Coordinates of C-alpha atoms in Angstrom, one line a residue:
N1 CA -16.8 -7.6 6.5
L2 CA -19.3 -6.5 9.1
C3 CA -22.1 -7.1 6.5
R4 CA -20.6 -10.6 5.8
Y5 CA -20.6 -11.4 9.5
K6 CA -24.1 -10.1 10.0
K7 CA -25.3 -11.6 6.7
I8 CA -26.5 -8.3 5.5
P9 CA -26.9 -8.0 1.6
Y10 CA -24.5 -5.6 0.1
I11 CA -23.0 -4.4 -3.2
I12 CA -19.6 -2.5 -3.2
L13 CA -17.8 -1.0 -6.2
E14 CA -14.1 -1.8 -6.0
H15 CA -11.4 0.3 -7.7
T16 CA -9.4 -1.4 -10.4
A17 CA -5.9 -0.4 -11.8
F18 CA -7.8 1.5 -14.5
P19 CA -9.1 4.9 -13.3
G20 CA -12.8 5.1 -13.7
R21 CA -13.3 1.3 -14.0
F22 CA -14.7 -0.8 -11.1
T23 CA -15.5 -4.4 -10.3
I24 CA -18.4 -5.5 -8.1
E25 CA -18.0 -7.1 -4.7
N26 CA -21.2 -8.5 -3.2
N27 CA -22.9 -11.3 -1.4
I28 CA -26.1 -11.1 -3.4
F29 CA -25.2 -12.6 -6.8
S30 CA -22.2 -14.1 -8.6
I31 CA -20.6 -12.7 -11.8
G32 CA -20.2 -16.3 -12.7
D33 CA -18.2 -17.2 -15.8
T34 CA -18.4 -13.9 -17.5
F35 CA -14.7 -13.3 -17.6
V36 CA -14.0 -16.8 -18.7
E37 CA -16.4 -16.4 -21.6
D38 CA -14.8 -13.1 -22.6
Y39 CA -11.4 -14.8 -22.6
R40 CA -12.6 -17.7 -24.8
R41 CA -14.1 -15.2 -27.2
F42 CA -10.8 -13.3 -27.4
E43 CA -8.9 -16.5 -28.0
Q44 CA -10.9 -17.1 -31.2
K45 CA -10.0 -13.7 -32.6
E46 CA -6.8 -13.2 -34.5
D47 CA -6.6 -9.6 -33.5
C48 CA -8.2 -9.3 -30.1
Y49 CA -5.9 -6.6 -28.9
S50 CA -7.5 -3.9 -31.0
S51 CA -10.9 -4.7 -29.5
I52 CA -9.8 -3.9 -26.0
P53 CA -10.9 -0.5 -24.8
E54 CA -8.4 2.3 -25.5
D55 CA -7.8 3.2 -21.8
I56 CA -6.9 -0.4 -20.9
R57 CA -4.6 -0.7 -23.9
A58 CA -2.9 2.6 -22.9
K59 CA -2.4 1.2 -19.4
F60 CA -0.9 -2.0 -20.7
E61 CA 1.5 -0.1 -23.0
S62 CA 2.7 2.0 -20.1
L63 CA 3.8 -1.1 -18.3
K64 CA 6.4 -1.7 -21.0
K65 CA 8.0 1.6 -20.2
D66 CA 10.0 3.0 -17.3
Y67 CA 8.4 2.7 -13.9
N68 CA 8.1 6.5 -13.7
A69 CA 5.6 6.3 -16.6
A70 CA 3.9 3.1 -15.4
A71 CA 3.5 3.9 -11.7
P72 CA -0.1 3.8 -10.6
Y73 CA -1.8 7.2 -10.4
Y74 CA -2.3 7.0 -6.7
M75 CA 1.4 6.5 -6.1
K76 CA 2.1 9.7 -7.9
V77 CA -0.6 11.6 -5.9
E78 CA 0.8 10.3 -2.6
S79 CA 4.3 11.3 -3.6
K80 CA 3.1 14.9 -4.3
Y81 CA 1.2 15.0 -1.1
E82 CA 4.2 13.9 0.9
K83 CA 6.0 17.2 0.0
K84 CA 3.4 19.0 2.2
F85 CA 5.0 17.4 5.2
S86 CA 8.6 18.0 4.3
S87 CA 9.2 20.9 6.7
V88 CA 7.8 22.7 9.8
F89 CA 6.6 25.5 7.6
K90 CA 4.6 23.2 5.3
I91 CA 3.1 21.4 8.3
A92 CA 2.0 24.8 9.6
V93 CA 0.5 25.8 6.3
G94 CA -1.5 22.6 6.2
Y95 CA -2.7 23.3 9.8
L96 CA -3.9 26.8 8.9
K97 CA -5.7 25.4 5.8
R98 CA -7.6 23.0 8.1
K99 CA -8.4 25.8 10.4
A100 CA -10.4 27.4 7.6
K101 CA -12.7 24.4 7.6
K102 CA -15.0 24.6 10.6
N103 CA -15.6 20.8 10.6
F104 CA -12.0 20.3 11.6
F105 CA -12.4 22.2 14.8
G106 CA -14.2 21.5 18.1
K107 CA -16.0 23.9 20.4
D108 CA -12.8 25.1 21.9
G109 CA -11.6 26.3 18.4
V110 CA -8.5 24.1 18.2
L111 CA -7.8 21.4 15.6
N112 CA -10.0 18.4 15.9
V113 CA -7.7 15.8 14.4
G114 CA -10.4 13.3 15.3
A115 CA -12.1 14.6 12.2
G116 CA -9.0 13.3 10.4
K117 CA -9.7 10.0 12.1
Y118 CA -6.1 9.1 12.9
Y119 CA -4.9 10.6 16.2
K120 CA -6.4 10.4 19.7
K121 CA -5.4 11.6 23.1
K122 CA -5.1 9.4 26.2
K123 CA -8.3 9.3 28.3
F124 CA -10.2 10.9 25.4
T125 CA -12.3 9.4 22.6
L126 CA -11.3 9.9 19.0
E127 CA -14.1 12.5 18.6
Q128 CA -12.9 14.4 21.7
S129 CA -9.3 14.5 20.8
H130 CA -8.4 18.1 20.0
F131 CA -4.9 19.5 19.3
N132 CA -3.6 23.0 19.1
F133 CA -0.8 23.5 16.6
L134 CA 2.1 22.9 19.0
Q135 CA 0.5 19.6 20.1
Y136 CA -0.2 18.6 16.6
Y137 CA 3.3 19.5 15.4
N138 CA 5.0 17.5 18.3
L139 CA 2.7 14.5 17.4
K140 CA 3.7 14.7 13.7
R141 CA 7.4 15.2 14.6
K142 CA 7.4 12.0 16.8
T143 CA 5.6 10.0 14.0
I144 CA 8.1 11.2 11.4
K145 CA 11.0 10.1 13.6
I146 CA 9.5 6.6 14.0
V147 CA 9.0 6.3 10.3
D148 CA 12.6 7.5 9.5
D149 CA 14.0 5.1 12.0
L150 CA 12.1 2.2 10.5
K151 CA 13.2 3.2 7.0
D152 CA 16.9 3.4 8.1
Y153 CA 16.6 0.0 9.8
Y154 CA 15.0 -1.6 6.8
Q155 CA 17.7 -0.2 4.5
S156 CA 20.4 -1.4 6.8
L157 CA 19.2 -5.0 6.3
T158 CA 18.8 -4.8 2.5
V159 CA 21.1 -6.4 -0.2
E160 CA 21.3 -5.7 -3.9
P161 CA 19.5 -8.3 -6.0
N162 CA 21.6 -11.0 -7.8
Y163 CA 19.8 -11.6 -11.1
D164 CA 21.9 -14.7 -11.7
E165 CA 20.2 -16.6 -8.8
K166 CA 16.7 -18.1 -8.8
Y167 CA 14.1 -16.1 -6.7
V168 CA 10.5 -15.3 -6.2
I169 CA 9.7 -11.7 -5.6
V170 CA 7.3 -10.6 -2.8
F171 CA 6.2 -7.0 -3.0
L172 CA 4.8 -6.1 0.5
H173 CA 1.5 -4.3 0.7
Y174 CA 1.2 -1.0 2.4
Q175 CA -0.4 -1.2 5.8
P176 CA -2.8 -0.2 7.4
E177 CA -5.2 -0.7 4.5
D178 CA -8.4 -2.5 3.8
T179 CA -6.9 -4.8 1.2
T180 CA -4.8 -6.5 4.0
C181 CA -6.8 -5.8 7.1
P182 CA -9.5 -7.1 7.2
C183 CA -9.6 -8.4 3.6
G184 CA -6.3 -10.3 3.9
D185 CA -7.7 -12.5 6.7
I186 CA -4.7 -14.4 8.3
F187 CA -2.4 -13.0 5.7
V188 CA -2.7 -9.6 7.3
N189 CA 0.6 -10.9 8.8
Q190 CA 2.6 -10.7 5.6
N191 CA 5.4 -12.7 7.2
L192 CA 3.1 -15.7 6.8
C193 CA 3.0 -15.2 3.0
V194 CA 6.8 -15.5 3.0
E195 CA 6.7 -18.6 5.2
V196 CA 4.2 -20.3 2.9
L197 CA 6.4 -19.6 -0.1
L198 CA 9.5 -21.0 1.6
K199 CA 7.7 -24.3 2.2
N200 CA 6.5 -24.6 -1.4
I201 CA 9.4 -23.5 -3.6
P202 CA 12.7 -25.4 -4.3
E203 CA 15.4 -25.3 -1.6
D204 CA 17.8 -23.5 -4.1
C205 CA 15.3 -20.7 -4.7
Y206 CA 15.3 -17.4 -2.7
V207 CA 12.5 -15.2 -1.7
Y208 CA 13.2 -11.5 -2.4
V209 CA 11.1 -9.1 -0.3
K210 CA 10.7 -5.5 -1.3
E211 CA 8.9 -3.1 1.1
H212 CA 6.2 -0.8 -0.3
P213 CA 7.8 2.6 -0.7
H214 CA 4.8 4.4 0.8
Q215 CA 5.2 2.5 4.0
F216 CA 7.8 5.2 4.9
L217 CA 5.8 8.3 3.9
H218 CA 5.6 10.9 6.6
H219 CA 1.9 11.8 6.1
R220 CA 0.7 8.2 6.2
Q221 CA 0.3 5.9 9.1
G222 CA 2.9 3.2 8.1
S223 CA 4.6 3.5 11.5
S224 CA 1.5 1.9 13.1
C225 CA 1.9 -1.4 11.2
R226 CA 5.6 -2.1 11.1
T227 CA 8.3 -2.8 13.7
K228 CA 12.0 -3.5 13.4
E229 CA 11.2 -7.0 14.5
F230 CA 9.0 -7.5 11.4
Y231 CA 12.0 -7.0 9.2
S232 CA 14.6 -8.9 11.3
D233 CA 12.2 -11.9 11.6
L234 CA 12.0 -12.1 7.8
I235 CA 15.7 -12.5 7.3
K236 CA 16.2 -15.1 10.0
N237 CA 15.7 -17.5 7.2
K238 CA 18.8 -17.3 5.0
R239 CA 16.7 -17.8 1.9
V240 CA 15.0 -14.5 2.4
K241 CA 16.6 -11.2 1.2
L242 CA 15.3 -7.7 1.7
I243 CA 15.7 -5.6 -1.4
P244 CA 16.2 -1.8 -1.3
T245 CA 13.1 0.3 -2.2
S246 CA 15.3 2.1 -4.8
V247 CA 15.7 -1.0 -6.9
N248 CA 13.5 -1.0 -10.1
S249 CA 10.5 -3.1 -9.5
F250 CA 10.1 -3.9 -13.2
E251 CA 13.6 -5.3 -13.4
L252 CA 12.9 -7.4 -10.4
I253 CA 9.8 -8.8 -12.1
D254 CA 11.6 -9.5 -15.3
H255 CA 14.2 -11.7 -13.6
A256 CA 11.9 -13.5 -11.1
L257 CA 10.6 -17.0 -11.4
A258 CA 7.3 -15.8 -10.0
V259 CA 5.7 -12.6 -8.6
T260 CA 3.3 -12.4 -5.6

C-alpha cells in the first residue's frame, strides 16, 4: 500500500488456498483475461475436471468432507501453536526457548519482545521494550483475560441457527491482518459489510454473523481489534444474528442463500 501511495513499481506473490501456489499482485502489468480464457477453454471440454492439477482437485474433494478434514492448513497450525500458551508452564518453556536465541534479547539480557513486534512499554519505543519473564507473563496473563472475556461475551449473544429461515452468512475475518487492514479499505470495519448487506437483501432475510474462531486464540492479537461494543452494535438490528463458533461452517453454507 505504501508502494501504491508512492507510485513505486512492485510485484508481490500472494498465497492462495492451495499450499505452494501463488497469485501475483502488482502495479506494473495486468494478468488480463487469462483466467476468463482458461474458463472458456474448460467449458468446451466434456471432462475438464481430470485436467485440473491433482493438488487442486484434492483440495476441492476435501471440501466435500467434514470440516476437520477440509480446514485450511494454517488453521490447523494455529490450533497446535495455541496449546503452547495453555498454561504458565508452557509460557515459561516458550520464554526459555526464546532466551536461547540471542536476537530476542537486548543488551541487558532480558527478553526483547520488540523482536516479536507485538508488545511495547510506555515511554519506550518498540525496539527498546524489553521484558523479563515476570513482566512478560503478566502481560500475557492480562491479554488472555481480555480475550477470554471477549469470547464469553460473544458467546452470550449468540443463537443457534434456524435452517428454516432465509439468511445470508457472514464469516468475519480475523483481525489484525493485512487482508482487512489495509487491504480492506473502508471495510476494515466489518460492521459496514453487514450494514451494506442489510440494505440490499429482502426484508424477510436475516444476516447470520459467525466470528472467526482464531479471534479468541491466546497467542494471537485478536484482543486488539475487537470490543464488546463491536458485537452489541451488530445485533442492534433485529435481522442480525450472531452464531456460535462451534456451529459447523459447512452446514451454515449449505443452507444459506449467499455467502460472503
